[in-house]
């Protein structure tokens, strides 16, 4: 009977360890999802800024006598 009790206690300890590991993995997953969402938002912001700069560049190029603007105001 002692062997069965010891095995049962070992299994309970292993179960608790696995639950703790599972909770840690869930927390890490949530952190990574948040980071992924932040990166997507930053990517979308950069694409919008790139599109704005391209539009501004071509708008200035059309008005410039040489067809190439000397400077692009408000670059950053």
PDB file of N, CA, C and O in Angstrom:
ATOM      1  N   UNK A   1       0.823  -1.192   0.000  1.00  0.00           N
ATOM      2  CA  UNK A   1       0.000   0.000   0.000  1.00  0.00           C
ATOM      3  C   UNK A   1       0.867   1.256   0.000  1.00  0.00           C
ATOM      4  O   UNK A   1       0.512   2.227  -0.642  1.00  0.00           O
ATOM      5  N   UNK A   2       2.002   1.251   0.686  1.00  0.00           N
ATOM      6  CA  UNK A   2       2.894   2.408   0.745  1.00  0.00           C
ATOM      7  C   UNK A   2       3.413   2.745  -0.648  1.00  0.00           C
ATOM      8  O   UNK A   2       3.511   3.917  -1.006  1.00  0.00           O
ATOM      9  N   UNK A   3       3.694   1.739  -1.448  1.00  0.00           N
ATOM     10  CA  UNK A   3       4.177   1.978  -2.802  1.00  0.00           C
ATOM     11  C   UNK A   3       3.102   2.694  -3.616  1.00  0.00           C
ATOM     12  O   UNK A   3       3.383   3.653  -4.346  1.00  0.00           O
ATOM     13  N   UNK A   4       1.860   2.280  -3.469  1.00  0.00           N
ATOM     14  CA  UNK A   4       0.756   2.903  -4.191  1.00  0.00           C
ATOM     15  C   UNK A   4       0.571   4.350  -3.751  1.00  0.00           C
ATOM     16  O   UNK A   4       0.338   5.243  -4.575  1.00  0.00           O
ATOM     17  N   UNK A   5       0.689   4.606  -2.455  1.00  0.00           N
ATOM     18  CA  UNK A   5       0.549   5.970  -1.935  1.00  0.00           C
ATOM     19  C   UNK A   5       1.685   6.844  -2.443  1.00  0.00           C
ATOM     20  O   UNK A   5       1.468   7.975  -2.875  1.00  0.00           O
ATOM     21  N   UNK A   6       2.893   6.321  -2.419  1.00  0.00           N
ATOM     22  CA  UNK A   6       4.038   7.089  -2.908  1.00  0.00           C
ATOM     23  C   UNK A   6       3.886   7.393  -4.403  1.00  0.00           C
ATOM     24  O   UNK A   6       4.183   8.506  -4.841  1.00  0.00           O
ATOM     25  N   UNK A   7       3.445   6.422  -5.168  1.00  0.00           N
ATOM     26  CA  UNK A   7       3.236   6.634  -6.612  1.00  0.00           C
ATOM     27  C   UNK A   7       2.146   7.677  -6.840  1.00  0.00           C
ATOM     28  O   UNK A   7       2.258   8.545  -7.700  1.00  0.00           O
ATOM     29  N   UNK A   8       1.067   7.592  -6.055  1.00  0.00           N
ATOM     30  CA  UNK A   8      -0.024   8.552  -6.165  1.00  0.00           C
ATOM     31  C   UNK A   8       0.493   9.966  -5.859  1.00  0.00           C
ATOM     32  O   UNK A   8       0.198  10.913  -6.598  1.00  0.00           O
ATOM     33  N   UNK A   9       1.276  10.120  -4.821  1.00  0.00           N
ATOM     34  CA  UNK A   9       1.818  11.434  -4.451  1.00  0.00           C
ATOM     35  C   UNK A   9       2.775  11.945  -5.533  1.00  0.00           C
ATOM     36  O   UNK A   9       2.788  13.136  -5.842  1.00  0.00           O
ATOM     37  N   UNK A  10       3.553  11.049  -6.105  1.00  0.00           N
ATOM     38  CA  UNK A  10       4.454  11.438  -7.190  1.00  0.00           C
ATOM     39  C   UNK A  10       3.655  11.919  -8.398  1.00  0.00           C
ATOM     40  O   UNK A  10       3.986  12.931  -9.025  1.00  0.00           O
ATOM     41  N   UNK A  11       2.586  11.200  -8.718  1.00  0.00           N
ATOM     42  CA  UNK A  11       1.737  11.599  -9.850  1.00  0.00           C
ATOM     43  C   UNK A  11       1.048  12.942  -9.599  1.00  0.00           C
ATOM     44  O   UNK A  11       0.935  13.767 -10.511  1.00  0.00           O
ATOM     45  N   UNK A  12       0.608  13.173  -8.376  1.00  0.00           N
ATOM     46  CA  UNK A  12      -0.009  14.456  -8.024  1.00  0.00           C
ATOM     47  C   UNK A  12       1.015  15.582  -8.174  1.00  0.00           C
ATOM     48  O   UNK A  12       0.715  16.653  -8.730  1.00  0.00           O
ATOM     49  N   UNK A  13       2.238  15.377  -7.704  1.00  0.00           N
ATOM     50  CA  UNK A  13       3.292  16.393  -7.833  1.00  0.00           C
ATOM     51  C   UNK A  13       3.600  16.657  -9.304  1.00  0.00           C
ATOM     52  O   UNK A  13       3.767  17.816  -9.711  1.00  0.00           O
ATOM     53  N   UNK A  14       3.662  15.611 -10.115  1.00  0.00           N
ATOM     54  CA  UNK A  14       3.908  15.773 -11.548  1.00  0.00           C
ATOM     55  C   UNK A  14       2.756  16.531 -12.212  1.00  0.00           C
ATOM     56  O   UNK A  14       2.966  17.398 -13.057  1.00  0.00           O
ATOM     57  N   UNK A  15       1.542  16.210 -11.832  1.00  0.00           N
ATOM     58  CA  UNK A  15       0.359  16.902 -12.357  1.00  0.00           C
ATOM     59  C   UNK A  15       0.429  18.396 -12.030  1.00  0.00           C
ATOM     60  O   UNK A  15       0.202  19.243 -12.907  1.00  0.00           O
ATOM     61  N   UNK A  16       0.775  18.735 -10.794  1.00  0.00           N
ATOM     62  CA  UNK A  16       0.879  20.139 -10.391  1.00  0.00           C
ATOM     63  C   UNK A  16       1.990  20.842 -11.175  1.00  0.00           C
ATOM     64  O   UNK A  16       1.840  21.992 -11.579  1.00  0.00           O
ATOM     65  N   UNK A  17       3.101  20.138 -11.400  1.00  0.00           N
ATOM     66  CA  UNK A  17       4.204  20.719 -12.174  1.00  0.00           C
ATOM     67  C   UNK A  17       3.750  20.989 -13.611  1.00  0.00           C
ATOM     68  O   UNK A  17       4.028  22.048 -14.182  1.00  0.00           O
ATOM     69  N   UNK A  18       3.015  20.052 -14.186  1.00  0.00           N
ATOM     70  CA  UNK A  18       2.530  20.225 -15.561  1.00  0.00           C
ATOM     71  C   UNK A  18       1.517  21.365 -15.662  1.00  0.00           C
ATOM     72  O   UNK A  18       1.525  22.126 -16.637  1.00  0.00           O
ATOM     73  N   UNK A  19       0.657  21.490 -14.662  1.00  0.00           N
ATOM     74  CA  UNK A  19      -0.306  22.610 -14.638  1.00  0.00           C
ATOM     75  C   UNK A  19       0.442  23.936 -14.585  1.00  0.00           C
ATOM     76  O   UNK A  19       0.117  24.882 -15.304  1.00  0.00           O
ATOM     77  N   UNK A  20       1.463  24.017 -13.743  1.00  0.00           N
ATOM     78  CA  UNK A  20       2.268  25.237 -13.634  1.00  0.00           C
ATOM     79  C   UNK A  20       2.952  25.554 -14.968  1.00  0.00           C
ATOM     80  O   UNK A  20       2.956  26.702 -15.427  1.00  0.00           O
ATOM     81  N   UNK A  21       3.511  24.541 -15.619  1.00  0.00           N
ATOM     82  CA  UNK A  21       4.167  24.730 -16.923  1.00  0.00           C
ATOM     83  C   UNK A  21       3.150  25.189 -17.974  1.00  0.00           C
ATOM     84  O   UNK A  21       3.431  26.063 -18.788  1.00  0.00           O
ATOM     85  N   UNK A  22       1.976  24.598 -17.956  1.00  0.00           N
ATOM     86  CA  UNK A  22       0.909  24.988 -18.882  1.00  0.00           C
ATOM     87  C   UNK A  22       0.543  26.462 -18.682  1.00  0.00           C
ATOM     88  O   UNK A  22       0.414  27.217 -19.657  1.00  0.00           O
ATOM     89  N   UNK A  23       0.389  26.888 -17.442  1.00  0.00           N
ATOM     90  CA  UNK A  23       0.048  28.287 -17.151  1.00  0.00           C
ATOM     91  C   UNK A  23       1.158  29.222 -17.615  1.00  0.00           C
ATOM     92  O   UNK A  23       0.885  30.305 -18.134  1.00  0.00           O
ATOM     93  N   UNK A  24       2.409  28.805 -17.447  1.00  0.00           N
ATOM     94  CA  UNK A  24       3.527  29.618 -17.918  1.00  0.00           C
ATOM     95  C   UNK A  24       3.503  29.742 -19.439  1.00  0.00           C
ATOM     96  O   UNK A  24       3.709  30.828 -19.987  1.00  0.00           O
ATOM     97  N   UNK A  25       3.206  28.642 -20.119  1.00  0.00           N
ATOM     98  CA  UNK A  25       3.144  28.672 -21.587  1.00  0.00           C
ATOM     99  C   UNK A  25       1.985  29.543 -22.082  1.00  0.00           C
ATOM    100  O   UNK A  25       2.129  30.253 -23.083  1.00  0.00           O
ATOM    101  N   UNK A  26       0.861  29.505 -21.399  1.00  0.00           N
ATOM    102  CA  UNK A  26      -0.273  30.360 -21.767  1.00  0.00           C
ATOM    103  C   UNK A  26       0.097  31.832 -21.605  1.00  0.00           C
ATOM    104  O   UNK A  26      -0.194  32.658 -22.478  1.00  0.00           O
ATOM    105  N   UNK A  27       0.766  32.173 -20.520  1.00  0.00           N
ATOM    106  CA  UNK A  27       1.188  33.561 -20.295  1.00  0.00           C
ATOM    107  C   UNK A  27       2.169  33.999 -21.379  1.00  0.00           C
ATOM    108  O   UNK A  27       2.080  35.122 -21.901  1.00  0.00           O
ATOM    109  N   UNK A  28       3.100  33.125 -21.746  1.00  0.00           N
ATOM    110  CA  UNK A  28       4.064  33.448 -22.809  1.00  0.00           C
ATOM    111  C   UNK A  28       3.356  33.620 -24.147  1.00  0.00           C
ATOM    112  O   UNK A  28       3.668  34.522 -24.916  1.00  0.00           O
ATOM    113  N   UNK A  29       2.395  32.768 -24.419  1.00  0.00           N
ATOM    114  CA  UNK A  29       1.612  32.867 -25.658  1.00  0.00           C
ATOM    115  C   UNK A  29       0.891  34.216 -25.726  1.00  0.00           C
ATOM    116  O   UNK A  29       0.928  34.892 -26.757  1.00  0.00           O
ATOM    117  N   UNK A  30       0.256  34.598 -24.634  1.00  0.00           N
ATOM    118  CA  UNK A  30      -0.454  35.883 -24.603  1.00  0.00           C
ATOM    119  C   UNK A  30       0.511  37.046 -24.818  1.00  0.00           C
ATOM    120  O   UNK A  30       0.189  38.014 -25.509  1.00  0.00           O
ATOM    121  N   UNK A  31       1.710  36.960 -24.221  1.00  0.00           N
ATOM    122  CA  UNK A  31       2.707  38.011 -24.411  1.00  0.00           C
ATOM    123  C   UNK A  31       3.118  38.096 -25.870  1.00  0.00           C
ATOM    124  O   UNK A  31       3.211  39.185 -26.447  1.00  0.00           O
ATOM    125  N   UNK A  32       3.329  36.951 -26.502  1.00  0.00           N
ATOM    126  CA  UNK A  32       3.740  36.931 -27.908  1.00  0.00           C
ATOM    127  C   UNK A  32       2.638  37.441 -28.830  1.00  0.00           C
ATOM    128  O   UNK A  32       2.910  38.133 -29.808  1.00  0.00           O
ATOM    129  N   UNK A  33       1.391  37.123 -28.517  1.00  0.00           N
ATOM    130  CA  UNK A  33       0.272  37.636 -29.312  1.00  0.00           C
ATOM    131  C   UNK A  33       0.225  39.157 -29.213  1.00  0.00           C
ATOM    132  O   UNK A  33       0.039  39.854 -30.219  1.00  0.00           O
ATOM    133  N   UNK A  34       0.427  39.685 -28.017  1.00  0.00           N
ATOM    134  CA  UNK A  34       0.451  41.143 -27.839  1.00  0.00           C
ATOM    135  C   UNK A  34       1.580  41.780 -28.622  1.00  0.00           C
ATOM    136  O   UNK A  34       1.398  42.826 -29.268  1.00  0.00           O
ATOM    137  N   UNK A  35       2.750  41.160 -28.601  1.00  0.00           N
ATOM    138  CA  UNK A  35       3.895  41.676 -29.355  1.00  0.00           C
ATOM    139  C   UNK A  35       3.615  41.614 -30.854  1.00  0.00           C
ATOM    140  O   UNK A  35       3.928  42.538 -31.603  1.00  0.00           O
ATOM    141  N   UNK A  36       3.024  40.524 -31.312  1.00  0.00           N
ATOM    142  CA  UNK A  36       2.668  40.372 -32.728  1.00  0.00           C
ATOM    143  C   UNK A  36       1.691  41.469 -33.150  1.00  0.00           C
ATOM    144  O   UNK A  36       1.866  42.095 -34.200  1.00  0.00           O
ATOM    145  N   UNK A  37       0.685  41.723 -32.325  1.00  0.00           N
ATOM    146  CA  UNK A  37      -0.288  42.774 -32.644  1.00  0.00           C
ATOM    147  C   UNK A  37       0.380  44.142 -32.682  1.00  0.00           C
ATOM    148  O   UNK A  37       0.061  44.972 -33.536  1.00  0.00           O
ATOM    149  N   UNK A  38       1.319  44.387 -31.768  1.00  0.00           N
ATOM    150  CA  UNK A  38       2.034  45.664 -31.754  1.00  0.00           C
ATOM    151  C   UNK A  38       2.856  45.817 -33.031  1.00  0.00           C
ATOM    152  O   UNK A  38       2.882  46.888 -33.648  1.00  0.00           O
ATOM    153  N   UNK A  39       3.516  44.746 -33.462  1.00  0.00           N
ATOM    154  CA  UNK A  39       4.319  44.795 -34.686  1.00  0.00           C
ATOM    155  C   UNK A  39       3.452  45.009 -35.916  1.00  0.00           C
ATOM    156  O   UNK A  39       3.833  45.739 -36.840  1.00  0.00           O
ATOM    157  N   UNK A  40       2.285  44.396 -35.957  1.00  0.00           N
ATOM    158  CA  UNK A  40       1.378  44.600 -37.091  1.00  0.00           C
ATOM    159  C   UNK A  40       0.924  46.065 -37.134  1.00  0.00           C
ATOM    160  O   UNK A  40       0.886  46.668 -38.207  1.00  0.00           O
ATOM    161  N   UNK A  41       0.604  46.610 -35.982  1.00  0.00           N
ATOM    162  CA  UNK A  41       0.194  48.016 -35.925  1.00  0.00           C
ATOM    163  C   UNK A  41       1.335  48.924 -36.412  1.00  0.00           C
ATOM    164  O   UNK A  41       1.108  49.850 -37.192  1.00  0.00           O
ATOM    165  N   UNK A  42       2.549  48.652 -35.971  1.00  0.00           N
ATOM    166  CA  UNK A  42       3.706  49.444 -36.399  1.00  0.00           C
ATOM    167  C   UNK A  42       3.931  49.298 -37.905  1.00  0.00           C
ATOM    168  O   UNK A  42       4.224  50.273 -38.597  1.00  0.00           O
ATOM    169  N   UNK A  43       3.795  48.092 -38.431  1.00  0.00           N
ATOM    170  CA  UNK A  43       3.939  47.854 -39.876  1.00  0.00           C
ATOM    171  C   UNK A  43       2.900  48.667 -40.647  1.00  0.00           C
ATOM    172  O   UNK A  43       3.230  49.322 -41.643  1.00  0.00           O
ATOM    173  N   UNK A  44       1.654  48.643 -40.186  1.00  0.00           N
ATOM    174  CA  UNK A  44       0.595  49.403 -40.861  1.00  0.00           C
ATOM    175  C   UNK A  44       0.883  50.900 -40.817  1.00  0.00           C
ATOM    176  O   UNK A  44       0.645  51.612 -41.797  1.00  0.00           O
ATOM    177  N   UNK A  45       1.410  51.377 -39.690  1.00  0.00           N
ATOM    178  CA  UNK A  45       1.755  52.792 -39.570  1.00  0.00           C
ATOM    179  C   UNK A  45       2.863  53.151 -40.552  1.00  0.00           C
ATOM    180  O   UNK A  45       2.803  54.183 -41.231  1.00  0.00           O
ATOM    181  N   UNK A  46       3.881  52.283 -40.664  1.00  0.00           N
ATOM    182  CA  UNK A  46       4.989  52.550 -41.585  1.00  0.00           C
ATOM    183  C   UNK A  46       4.536  52.505 -43.044  1.00  0.00           C
ATOM    184  O   UNK A  46       4.993  53.304 -43.863  1.00  0.00           O
ATOM    185  N   UNK A  47       3.650  51.592 -43.383  1.00  0.00           N
ATOM    186  CA  UNK A  47       3.122  51.532 -44.748  1.00  0.00           C
ATOM    187  C   UNK A  47       2.359  52.817 -45.068  1.00  0.00           C
ATOM    188  O   UNK A  47       2.516  53.390 -46.149  1.00  0.00           O
ATOM    189  N   UNK A  48       1.549  53.279 -44.139  1.00  0.00           N
ATOM    190  CA  UNK A  48       0.805  54.526 -44.350  1.00  0.00           C
ATOM    191  C   UNK A  48       1.759  55.705 -44.519  1.00  0.00           C
ATOM    192  O   UNK A  48       1.552  56.566 -45.392  1.00  0.00           O
ATOM    193  N   UNK A  49       2.806  55.748 -43.702  1.00  0.00           N
ATOM    194  CA  UNK A  49       3.788  56.828 -43.820  1.00  0.00           C
ATOM    195  C   UNK A  49       4.520  56.741 -45.164  1.00  0.00           C
ATOM    196  O   UNK A  49       4.742  57.750 -45.824  1.00  0.00           O
ATOM    197  N   UNK A  50       4.875  55.549 -45.574  1.00  0.00           N
ATOM    198  CA  UNK A  50       5.528  55.347 -46.873  1.00  0.00           C
ATOM    199  C   UNK A  50       4.614  55.829 -47.999  1.00  0.00           C
ATOM    200  O   UNK A  50       5.057  56.545 -48.908  1.00  0.00           O
ATOM    201  N   UNK A  51       3.358  55.454 -47.958  1.00  0.00           N
ATOM    202  CA  UNK A  51       2.408  55.882 -48.996  1.00  0.00           C
ATOM    203  C   UNK A  51       2.271  57.400 -49.013  1.00  0.00           C
ATOM    204  O   UNK A  51       2.209  58.013 -50.080  1.00  0.00           O
ATOM    205  N   UNK A  52       2.237  58.003 -47.817  1.00  0.00           N
ATOM    206  CA  UNK A  52       2.133  59.462 -47.737  1.00  0.00           C
ATOM    207  C   UNK A  52       3.358  60.119 -48.362  1.00  0.00           C
ATOM    208  O   UNK A  52       3.250  61.082 -49.135  1.00  0.00           O
ATOM    209  N   UNK A  53       4.547  59.570 -48.059  1.00  0.00           N
ATOM    210  CA  UNK A  53       5.776  60.144 -48.609  1.00  0.00           C
ATOM    211  C   UNK A  53       5.850  59.985 -50.124  1.00  0.00           C
ATOM    212  O   UNK A  53       6.284  60.904 -50.830  1.00  0.00           O
ATOM    213  N   UNK A  54       5.449  58.840 -50.625  1.00  0.00           N
ATOM    214  CA  UNK A  54       5.441  58.627 -52.078  1.00  0.00           C
ATOM    215  C   UNK A  54       4.484  59.613 -52.741  1.00  0.00           C
ATOM    216  O   UNK A  54       4.822  60.235 -53.758  1.00  0.00           O
ATOM    217  N   UNK A  55       3.290  59.772 -52.173  1.00  0.00           N
ATOM    218  CA  UNK A  55       2.321  60.720 -52.726  1.00  0.00           C
ATOM    219  C   UNK A  55       2.886  62.140 -52.708  1.00  0.00           C
ATOM    220  O   UNK A  55       2.809  62.873 -53.692  1.00  0.00           O
ATOM    221  N   UNK A  56       3.521  62.497 -51.571  1.00  0.00           N
ATOM    222  CA  UNK A  56       4.101  63.840 -51.459  1.00  0.00           C
ATOM    223  C   UNK A  56       5.240  64.017 -52.469  1.00  0.00           C
ATOM    224  O   UNK A  56       5.345  65.056 -53.119  1.00  0.00           O
ATOM    225  N   UNK A  57       6.078  63.016 -52.625  1.00  0.00           N
ATOM    226  CA  UNK A  57       7.189  63.084 -53.574  1.00  0.00           C
ATOM    227  C   UNK A  57       6.675  63.315 -54.991  1.00  0.00           C
ATOM    228  O   UNK A  57       7.149  64.207 -55.691  1.00  0.00           O
ATOM    229  N   UNK A  58       5.713  62.521 -55.415  1.00  0.00           N
ATOM    230  CA  UNK A  58       5.201  62.671 -56.780  1.00  0.00           C
ATOM    231  C   UNK A  58       4.409  63.963 -56.959  1.00  0.00           C
ATOM    232  O   UNK A  58       4.417  64.543 -58.034  1.00  0.00           O
ATOM    233  N   UNK A  59       3.757  64.415 -55.895  1.00  0.00           N
ATOM    234  CA  UNK A  59       3.050  65.705 -55.976  1.00  0.00           C
ATOM    235  C   UNK A  59       4.055  66.828 -56.185  1.00  0.00           C
ATOM    236  O   UNK A  59       3.832  67.738 -56.992  1.00  0.00           O
ATOM    237  N   UNK A  60       5.195  66.763 -55.483  1.00  0.00           N
ATOM    238  CA  UNK A  60       6.223  67.795 -55.644  1.00  0.00           C
ATOM    239  C   UNK A  60       6.932  67.649 -56.999  1.00  0.00           C
ATOM    240  O   UNK A  60       7.290  68.644 -57.622  1.00  0.00           O
ATOM    241  N   UNK A  61       7.140  66.425 -57.447  1.00  0.00           N
ATOM    242  CA  UNK A  61       7.826  66.205 -58.720  1.00  0.00           C
ATOM    243  C   UNK A  61       7.025  66.783 -59.881  1.00  0.00           C
ATOM    244  O   UNK A  61       7.597  67.321 -60.824  1.00  0.00           O
ATOM    245  N   UNK A  62       5.720  66.697 -59.807  1.00  0.00           N
ATOM    246  CA  UNK A  62       4.876  67.243 -60.870  1.00  0.00           C
ATOM    247  C   UNK A  62       5.004  68.760 -60.918  1.00  0.00           C
ATOM    248  O   UNK A  62       5.008  69.359 -61.988  1.00  0.00           O
ATOM    249  N   UNK A  63       5.160  69.411 -59.753  1.00  0.00           N
ATOM    250  CA  UNK A  63       5.249  70.866 -59.690  1.00  0.00           C
ATOM    251  C   UNK A  63       6.658  71.390 -59.947  1.00  0.00           C
ATOM    252  O   UNK A  63       6.836  72.563 -60.213  1.00  0.00           O
ATOM    253  N   UNK A  64       7.666  70.542 -59.850  1.00  0.00           N
ATOM    254  CA  UNK A  64       9.047  70.977 -59.991  1.00  0.00           C
ATOM    255  C   UNK A  64       9.425  71.110 -61.465  1.00  0.00           C
ATOM    256  O   UNK A  64       9.069  70.261 -62.277  1.00  0.00           O
ATOM    257  N   UNK A  65      10.146  72.186 -61.820  1.00  0.00           N
ATOM    258  CA  UNK A  65      10.561  72.347 -63.217  1.00  0.00           C
ATOM    259  C   UNK A  65      11.437  71.184 -63.713  1.00  0.00           C
ATOM    260  O   UNK A  65      11.330  70.758 -64.851  1.00  0.00           O
ATOM    261  N   UNK A  66      12.290  70.647 -62.847  1.00  0.00           N
ATOM    262  CA  UNK A  66      13.172  69.556 -63.279  1.00  0.00           C
ATOM    263  C   UNK A  66      12.471  68.207 -63.210  1.00  0.00           C
ATOM    264  O   UNK A  66      12.976  67.212 -63.720  1.00  0.00           O
ATOM    265  N   UNK A  67      11.323  68.157 -62.538  1.00  0.00           N
ATOM    266  CA  UNK A  67      10.627  66.895 -62.359  1.00  0.00           C
ATOM    267  C   UNK A  67      11.086  66.129 -61.143  1.00  0.00           C
ATOM    268  O   UNK A  67      10.493  65.135 -60.768  1.00  0.00           O
ATOM    269  N   UNK A  68      12.170  66.618 -60.503  1.00  0.00           N
ATOM    270  CA  UNK A  68      12.668  65.970 -59.277  1.00  0.00           C
ATOM    271  C   UNK A  68      12.741  67.032 -58.186  1.00  0.00           C
ATOM    272  O   UNK A  68      13.446  68.022 -58.364  1.00  0.00           O
ATOM    273  N   UNK A  69      12.024  66.863 -57.120  1.00  0.00           N
ATOM    274  CA  UNK A  69      12.081  67.879 -56.082  1.00  0.00           C
ATOM    275  C   UNK A  69      13.434  67.913 -55.380  1.00  0.00           C
ATOM    276  O   UNK A  69      14.084  66.870 -55.231  1.00  0.00           O
ATOM    277  N   UNK A  70      13.862  69.097 -54.994  1.00  0.00           N
ATOM    278  CA  UNK A  70      15.157  69.241 -54.306  1.00  0.00           C
ATOM    279  C   UNK A  70      15.071  68.676 -52.889  1.00  0.00           C
ATOM    280  O   UNK A  70      15.992  68.042 -52.432  1.00  0.00           O
ATOM    281  N   UNK A  71      13.983  68.925 -52.226  1.00  0.00           N
ATOM    282  CA  UNK A  71      13.783  68.421 -50.861  1.00  0.00           C
ATOM    283  C   UNK A  71      12.348  67.966 -50.692  1.00  0.00           C
ATOM    284  O   UNK A  71      11.464  68.421 -51.421  1.00  0.00           O
ATOM    285  N   UNK A  72      12.177  67.106 -49.764  1.00  0.00           N
ATOM    286  CA  UNK A  72      10.807  66.704 -49.377  1.00  0.00           C
ATOM    287  C   UNK A  72      10.590  67.219 -47.963  1.00  0.00           C
ATOM    288  O   UNK A  72      11.233  66.750 -47.029  1.00  0.00           O
ATOM    289  N   UNK A  73       9.731  68.213 -47.801  1.00  0.00           N
ATOM    290  CA  UNK A  73       9.512  68.753 -46.468  1.00  0.00           C
ATOM    291  C   UNK A  73       8.868  67.728 -45.545  1.00  0.00           C
ATOM    292  O   UNK A  73       8.146  66.857 -45.989  1.00  0.00           O
ATOM    293  N   UNK A  74       9.121  67.881 -44.249  1.00  0.00           N
ATOM    294  CA  UNK A  74       8.536  67.008 -43.209  1.00  0.00           C
ATOM    295  C   UNK A  74       8.829  65.540 -43.499  1.00  0.00           C
ATOM    296  O   UNK A  74       7.952  64.695 -43.464  1.00  0.00           O
ATOM    297  N   UNK A  75      10.085  65.225 -43.813  1.00  0.00           N
ATOM    298  CA  UNK A  75      10.429  63.839 -44.146  1.00  0.00           C
ATOM    299  C   UNK A  75      10.212  62.929 -42.953  1.00  0.00           C
ATOM    300  O   UNK A  75       9.737  61.826 -43.085  1.00  0.00           O
ATOM    301  N   UNK A  76      10.576  63.391 -41.745  1.00  0.00           N
ATOM    302  CA  UNK A  76      10.367  62.565 -40.544  1.00  0.00           C
ATOM    303  C   UNK A  76       9.397  63.234 -39.625  1.00  0.00           C
ATOM    304  O   UNK A  76       9.267  64.365 -39.475  1.00  0.00           O
TER     305      UNK A  76
END
